[in-house]
PDB file of C-alpha atoms in Angstrom:
ATOM      1  CA  UNK A   1      89.489 105.291 -44.313  1.00 43.00           C
ATOM      2  CA  UNK A   2      91.419 106.688 -41.008  1.00 50.00           C
ATOM      3  CA  UNK A   3      90.254 109.491 -38.933  1.00 53.00           C
ATOM      4  CA  UNK A   4      93.303 112.415 -39.353  1.00 55.00           C
ATOM      5  CA  UNK A   5      91.511 114.239 -36.626  1.00 63.00           C
ATOM      6  CA  UNK A   6      92.233 111.852 -33.972  1.00 64.00           C
ATOM      7  CA  UNK A   7      95.400 111.944 -32.560  1.00 80.00           C
ATOM      8  CA  UNK A   8      97.958 108.812 -33.176  1.00 95.00           C
ATOM      9  CA  UNK A   9      97.232 105.728 -30.814  1.00 96.00           C
ATOM     10  CA  UNK A  10      99.825 105.777 -28.738  1.00 96.00           C
ATOM     11  CA  UNK A  11      99.182 109.167 -28.076  1.00 96.00           C
ATOM     12  CA  UNK A  12      95.576 108.360 -27.198  1.00 97.00           C
ATOM     13  CA  UNK A  13      96.747 105.416 -24.979  1.00 97.00           C
ATOM     14  CA  UNK A  14      98.744 107.228 -23.049  1.00 97.00           C
ATOM     15  CA  UNK A  15      96.034 110.271 -22.297  1.00 96.00           C
ATOM     16  CA  UNK A  16      93.919 107.707 -21.482  1.00 97.00           C
ATOM     17  CA  UNK A  17      96.340 106.124 -18.712  1.00 97.00           C
ATOM     18  CA  UNK A  18      97.293 109.406 -17.675  1.00 96.00           C
ATOM     19  CA  UNK A  19      93.533 110.196 -16.735  1.00 95.00           C
ATOM     20  CA  UNK A  20      92.677 107.081 -15.914  1.00 97.00           C
ATOM     21  CA  UNK A  21      95.798 106.010 -13.286  1.00 97.00           C
ATOM     22  CA  UNK A  22      95.374 109.603 -12.020  1.00 94.00           C
ATOM     23  CA  UNK A  23      92.055 109.945 -10.859  1.00 94.00           C
ATOM     24  CA  UNK A  24      91.748 106.042  -9.968  1.00 95.00           C
ATOM     25  CA  UNK A  25      94.860 104.359  -9.163  1.00 95.00           C
ATOM     26  CA  UNK A  26      97.424 102.448 -11.276  1.00 97.00           C
ATOM     27  CA  UNK A  27      96.504  99.194  -9.269  1.00 96.00           C
ATOM     28  CA  UNK A  28      92.613  99.992 -10.091  1.00 96.00           C
ATOM     29  CA  UNK A  29      93.055 100.902 -13.413  1.00 97.00           C
ATOM     30  CA  UNK A  30      93.291  97.993 -15.924  1.00 97.00           C
ATOM     31  CA  UNK A  31      94.575  97.683 -19.137  1.00 97.00           C
ATOM     32  CA  UNK A  32      90.846  96.980 -20.336  1.00 97.00           C
ATOM     33  CA  UNK A  33      89.961  99.799 -19.235  1.00 98.00           C
ATOM     34  CA  UNK A  34      92.816 101.904 -20.518  1.00 98.00           C
ATOM     35  CA  UNK A  35      92.096 100.329 -23.896  1.00 98.00           C
ATOM     36  CA  UNK A  36      88.660 100.868 -23.984  1.00 98.00           C
ATOM     37  CA  UNK A  37      88.800 104.932 -22.964  1.00 98.00           C
ATOM     38  CA  UNK A  38      91.997 105.172 -25.756  1.00 97.00           C
ATOM     39  CA  UNK A  39      89.131 103.723 -28.230  1.00 97.00           C
ATOM     40  CA  UNK A  40      92.115 101.476 -29.359  1.00 97.00           C
ATOM     41  CA  UNK A  41      92.182  97.614 -30.328  1.00 96.00           C
ATOM     42  CA  UNK A  42      94.105  95.252 -27.530  1.00 96.00           C
ATOM     43  CA  UNK A  43      96.162  94.400 -30.241  1.00 97.00           C
ATOM     44  CA  UNK A  44      97.264  97.814 -30.889  1.00 96.00           C
ATOM     45  CA  UNK A  45      98.046  98.336 -27.266  1.00 97.00           C
ATOM     46  CA  UNK A  46     100.522  95.717 -26.673  1.00 96.00           C
ATOM     47  CA  UNK A  47     102.255  96.925 -30.045  1.00 96.00           C
ATOM     48  CA  UNK A  48     102.550 100.367 -28.553  1.00 96.00           C
ATOM     49  CA  UNK A  49     103.340  98.948 -24.550  1.00 96.00           C
ATOM     50  CA  UNK A  50     103.738  95.395 -24.572  1.00 95.00           C
ATOM     51  CA  UNK A  51     101.935  95.454 -21.433  1.00 95.00           C
ATOM     52  CA  UNK A  52     101.235  97.358 -18.466  1.00 96.00           C
ATOM     53  CA  UNK A  53     104.083  98.034 -16.551  1.00 95.00           C
ATOM     54  CA  UNK A  54     105.556  99.899 -19.640  1.00 96.00           C
ATOM     55  CA  UNK A  55     102.427 102.088 -19.947  1.00 97.00           C
ATOM     56  CA  UNK A  56     103.159 102.852 -16.013  1.00 97.00           C
ATOM     57  CA  UNK A  57     106.573 103.797 -17.021  1.00 96.00           C
ATOM     58  CA  UNK A  58     105.242 105.503 -19.818  1.00 96.00           C
ATOM     59  CA  UNK A  59     103.293 107.439 -17.739  1.00 97.00           C
ATOM     60  CA  UNK A  60     105.175 108.971 -15.298  1.00 96.00           C
ATOM     61  CA  UNK A  61     107.688 109.799 -17.605  1.00 95.00           C
ATOM     62  CA  UNK A  62     105.052 111.839 -19.207  1.00 95.00           C
ATOM     63  CA  UNK A  63     104.054 113.374 -15.883  1.00 93.00           C
ATOM     64  CA  UNK A  64     107.397 114.175 -15.536  1.00 94.00           C
ATOM     65  CA  UNK A  65     108.352 115.673 -18.801  1.00 94.00           C
ATOM     66  CA  UNK A  66     105.346 117.897 -18.246  1.00 93.00           C
ATOM     67  CA  UNK A  67     106.653 118.465 -14.695  1.00 93.00           C
ATOM     68  CA  UNK A  68     110.039 120.006 -16.037  1.00 94.00           C
ATOM     69  CA  UNK A  69     108.307 122.013 -18.528  1.00 96.00           C
ATOM     70  CA  UNK A  70     106.076 123.813 -16.115  1.00 95.00           C
ATOM     71  CA  UNK A  71     109.056 124.426 -13.874  1.00 97.00           C
ATOM     72  CA  UNK A  72     111.440 125.628 -16.201  1.00 97.00           C
ATOM     73  CA  UNK A  73     109.091 128.003 -17.678  1.00 97.00           C
ATOM     74  CA  UNK A  74     108.236 129.427 -13.949  1.00 97.00           C
ATOM     75  CA  UNK A  75     111.874 129.946 -13.366  1.00 98.00           C
ATOM     76  CA  UNK A  76     112.475 131.611 -16.532  1.00 97.00           C
ATOM     77  CA  UNK A  77     109.534 133.637 -15.909  1.00 97.00           C
ATOM     78  CA  UNK A  78     111.073 134.810 -12.450  1.00 97.00           C
ATOM     79  CA  UNK A  79     113.939 136.517 -14.353  1.00 96.00           C
ATOM     80  CA  UNK A  80     117.016 137.110 -12.845  1.00 95.00           C
ATOM     81  CA  UNK A  81     115.858 137.794  -9.235  1.00 95.00           C
ATOM     82  CA  UNK A  82     117.414 134.550  -7.069  1.00 95.00           C
ATOM     83  CA  UNK A  83     113.951 135.399  -4.658  1.00 95.00           C
ATOM     84  CA  UNK A  84     111.486 135.199  -7.390  1.00 97.00           C
ATOM     85  CA  UNK A  85     113.312 132.047  -9.052  1.00 97.00           C
ATOM     86  CA  UNK A  86     113.202 130.238  -6.086  1.00 97.00           C
ATOM     87  CA  UNK A  87     109.517 131.059  -5.150  1.00 97.00           C
ATOM     88  CA  UNK A  88     108.959 129.876  -8.954  1.00 97.00           C
ATOM     89  CA  UNK A  89     108.990 126.350  -7.693  1.00 97.00           C
ATOM     90  CA  UNK A  90     105.498 127.479  -5.912  1.00 97.00           C
ATOM     91  CA  UNK A  91     104.435 129.246  -8.701  1.00 96.00           C
ATOM     92  CA  UNK A  92     104.451 126.003 -11.089  1.00 96.00           C
ATOM     93  CA  UNK A  93     102.883 123.876  -8.311  1.00 95.00           C
ATOM     94  CA  UNK A  94     100.070 126.249  -8.001  1.00 93.00           C
ATOM     95  CA  UNK A  95      99.352 125.657 -11.993  1.00 91.00           C
ATOM     96  CA  UNK A  96     100.037 122.379 -11.574  1.00 89.00           C
ATOM     97  CA  UNK A  97      97.576 122.001  -8.841  1.00 87.00           C
ATOM     98  CA  UNK A  98      94.930 124.723 -10.770  1.00 84.00           C
ATOM     99  CA  UNK A  99      94.957 122.211 -14.005  1.00 83.00           C
ATOM    100  CA  UNK A 100      94.393 119.036 -12.304  1.00 75.00           C
ATOM    101  CA  UNK A 101      90.297 119.243 -12.627  1.00 72.00           C
ATOM    102  CA  UNK A 102      90.505 116.821  -9.372  1.00 77.00           C
ATOM    103  CA  UNK A 103      93.627 117.544  -7.365  1.00 82.00           C
ATOM    104  CA  UNK A 104      94.693 114.004  -6.229  1.00 88.00           C
ATOM    105  CA  UNK A 105      98.143 114.706  -4.981  1.00 88.00           C
ATOM    106  CA  UNK A 106     101.680 113.505  -6.424  1.00 92.00           C
ATOM    107  CA  UNK A 107     101.278 111.214  -9.078  1.00 92.00           C
ATOM    108  CA  UNK A 108     104.429 110.112  -7.874  1.00 93.00           C
ATOM    109  CA  UNK A 109     103.991 109.471  -4.872  1.00 93.00           C
ATOM    110  CA  UNK A 110     100.567 107.993  -5.154  1.00 93.00           C
ATOM    111  CA  UNK A 111     102.749 105.158  -7.517  1.00 94.00           C
ATOM    112  CA  UNK A 112     105.327 104.505  -5.043  1.00 92.00           C
ATOM    113  CA  UNK A 113     102.667 103.834  -2.557  1.00 92.00           C
ATOM    114  CA  UNK A 114     101.092 101.591  -4.834  1.00 94.00           C
ATOM    115  CA  UNK A 115     104.047 100.124  -6.490  1.00 93.00           C
ATOM    116  CA  UNK A 116     105.022  98.532  -3.145  1.00 88.00           C
ATOM    117  CA  UNK A 117     107.609  96.002  -4.745  1.00 91.00           C
ATOM    118  CA  UNK A 118     110.673  97.058  -3.628  1.00 90.00           C
ATOM    119  CA  UNK A 119     111.882  96.156  -7.160  1.00 92.00           C
ATOM    120  CA  UNK A 120     109.690  97.503  -9.404  1.00 91.00           C
ATOM    121  CA  UNK A 121     111.231  99.631 -12.331  1.00 93.00           C
ATOM    122  CA  UNK A 122     108.733 102.736 -11.268  1.00 93.00           C
ATOM    123  CA  UNK A 123     110.195 103.054  -8.053  1.00 92.00           C
ATOM    124  CA  UNK A 124     113.036 103.693  -9.433  1.00 93.00           C
ATOM    125  CA  UNK A 125     111.888 106.844 -11.654  1.00 92.00           C
ATOM    126  CA  UNK A 126     109.862 108.215  -8.502  1.00 93.00           C
ATOM    127  CA  UNK A 127     112.856 108.166  -6.514  1.00 94.00           C
ATOM    128  CA  UNK A 128     114.764 110.009  -9.738  1.00 94.00           C
ATOM    129  CA  UNK A 129     112.279 112.443 -10.087  1.00 94.00           C
ATOM    130  CA  UNK A 130     111.995 113.443  -6.318  1.00 95.00           C
ATOM    131  CA  UNK A 131     116.135 113.546  -6.356  1.00 96.00           C
ATOM    132  CA  UNK A 132     115.846 116.234  -9.796  1.00 95.00           C
ATOM    133  CA  UNK A 133     113.502 118.537  -7.433  1.00 96.00           C
ATOM    134  CA  UNK A 134     115.693 118.551  -4.828  1.00 98.00           C
ATOM    135  CA  UNK A 135     118.590 119.263  -7.169  1.00 98.00           C
ATOM    136  CA  UNK A 136     116.935 122.240  -8.740  1.00 97.00           C
ATOM    137  CA  UNK A 137     115.810 123.367  -5.415  1.00 98.00           C
ATOM    138  CA  UNK A 138     119.324 123.091  -4.117  1.00 98.00           C
ATOM    139  CA  UNK A 139     120.558 124.843  -6.739  1.00 98.00           C
ATOM    140  CA  UNK A 140     118.258 128.129  -6.831  1.00 98.00           C
ATOM    141  CA  UNK A 141     119.094 128.136  -3.053  1.00 98.00           C
ATOM    142  CA  UNK A 142     122.639 128.122  -3.469  1.00 97.00           C
ATOM    143  CA  UNK A 143     122.197 130.753  -6.087  1.00 96.00           C
ATOM    144  CA  UNK A 144     120.202 132.965  -4.198  1.00 96.00           C
ATOM    145  CA  UNK A 145     123.511 133.202  -1.611  1.00 94.00           C
ATOM    146  CA  UNK A 146     121.391 132.097   1.561  1.00 96.00           C
ATOM    147  CA  UNK A 147     124.268 131.107   4.046  1.00 96.00           C
ATOM    148  CA  UNK A 148     122.970 127.754   4.257  1.00 97.00           C
ATOM    149  CA  UNK A 149     121.086 126.137   1.108  1.00 98.00           C
ATOM    150  CA  UNK A 150     120.735 122.955   2.701  1.00 98.00           C
ATOM    151  CA  UNK A 151     118.242 123.692   5.360  1.00 98.00           C
ATOM    152  CA  UNK A 152     116.678 126.265   2.886  1.00 98.00           C
ATOM    153  CA  UNK A 153     116.097 123.774   0.289  1.00 98.00           C
ATOM    154  CA  UNK A 154     114.547 121.006   3.426  1.00 98.00           C
ATOM    155  CA  UNK A 155     112.650 124.045   4.672  1.00 98.00           C
ATOM    156  CA  UNK A 156     110.882 124.488   0.860  1.00 98.00           C
ATOM    157  CA  UNK A 157     110.585 120.935  -0.030  1.00 98.00           C
ATOM    158  CA  UNK A 158     108.385 120.408   3.520  1.00 98.00           C
ATOM    159  CA  UNK A 159     106.403 123.260   2.561  1.00 98.00           C
ATOM    160  CA  UNK A 160     105.961 121.634  -0.937  1.00 97.00           C
ATOM    161  CA  UNK A 161     105.593 118.063  -0.186  1.00 96.00           C
ATOM    162  CA  UNK A 162     102.698 118.859   2.755  1.00 96.00           C
ATOM    163  CA  UNK A 163     100.669 121.538   0.713  1.00 95.00           C
ATOM    164  CA  UNK A 164     100.538 118.496  -2.242  1.00 94.00           C
ATOM    165  CA  UNK A 165      99.504 115.831   0.584  1.00 93.00           C
ATOM    166  CA  UNK A 166      97.224 118.448   2.630  1.00 94.00           C
ATOM    167  CA  UNK A 167      95.395 119.734  -0.717  1.00 90.00           C
ATOM    168  CA  UNK A 168      95.083 116.497  -1.641  1.00 89.00           C
ATOM    169  CA  UNK A 169      93.492 115.224   1.510  1.00 91.00           C
ATOM    170  CA  UNK A 170      91.916 118.571   1.985  1.00 89.00           C
ATOM    171  CA  UNK A 171      92.331 118.831   5.550  1.00 94.00           C
ATOM    172  CA  UNK A 172      94.399 122.560   4.704  1.00 94.00           C
ATOM    173  CA  UNK A 173      91.925 124.870   2.700  1.00 92.00           C
ATOM    174  CA  UNK A 174      94.252 126.506   0.028  1.00 93.00           C
ATOM    175  CA  UNK A 175      96.924 124.159   0.964  1.00 94.00           C
ATOM    176  CA  UNK A 176      98.871 125.299  -2.484  1.00 93.00           C
ATOM    177  CA  UNK A 177      98.215 128.932  -1.424  1.00 95.00           C
ATOM    178  CA  UNK A 178      99.197 128.860   1.930  1.00 96.00           C
ATOM    179  CA  UNK A 179     102.278 127.022   0.657  1.00 96.00           C
ATOM    180  CA  UNK A 180     102.997 129.585  -1.941  1.00 97.00           C
ATOM    181  CA  UNK A 181     102.772 132.273   1.174  1.00 97.00           C
ATOM    182  CA  UNK A 182     104.666 130.322   3.631  1.00 98.00           C
ATOM    183  CA  UNK A 183     107.713 129.555   0.757  1.00 97.00           C
ATOM    184  CA  UNK A 184     107.920 133.131   0.349  1.00 97.00           C
ATOM    185  CA  UNK A 185     108.288 134.422   3.655  1.00 97.00           C
ATOM    186  CA  UNK A 186     111.216 131.205   4.347  1.00 97.00           C
ATOM    187  CA  UNK A 187     112.696 132.870   1.454  1.00 97.00           C
ATOM    188  CA  UNK A 188     112.873 136.014   2.335  1.00 96.00           C
ATOM    189  CA  UNK A 189     114.115 135.470   5.951  1.00 96.00           C
ATOM    190  CA  UNK A 190     116.702 132.985   4.499  1.00 96.00           C
ATOM    191  CA  UNK A 191     117.890 135.089   1.340  1.00 93.00           C
ATOM    192  CA  UNK A 192     119.791 138.318   1.881  1.00 85.00           C
ATOM    193  CA  UNK A 193     118.473 141.468  -0.056  1.00 81.00           C
ATOM    194  CA  UNK A 194     120.827 142.258  -3.197  1.00 68.00           C
ATOM    195  CA  UNK A 195     121.693 145.598  -3.429  1.00 47.00           C
TER     196      UNK A 195
END
């Protein structure tokens, strides 16, 4: 008799991969470790993914989907205030960093560093994710009325990526919180006050 309280096998595999890939790294985590953590048979794993490369792609796509949901929820919660909508990117970052039991930085940057082959398909996913983030920040910067949305986008992304790196390395205490404050200062300086 099947245990209906367990999530479906595919979900358990993805959950296990998400935890193991983020915590230990993609290259350090073998398929056997994922299979064991998911509590599935080897055949079940291969039926759903065919191999590790497909699992890596699903892992990154899942992380992207969850981030986009978190980001959109933060932007929506900011209402119509253009400054608050721009700062919402950092609100989402704070929520994400707080949700990780052990903050190891950006899973996309980590994947890019690990998957060094230039033609690895996951690299395209990472680049697409980072381009989508830039597009989102740029659109919010344009909507804010700043005279130079390109510059503000660059500044905010430098703060965003720097917070993730220094936060994961432990070289800046409360890096994400300090990045939030810094982003607010940059936004206030660049965005005209609406009357």
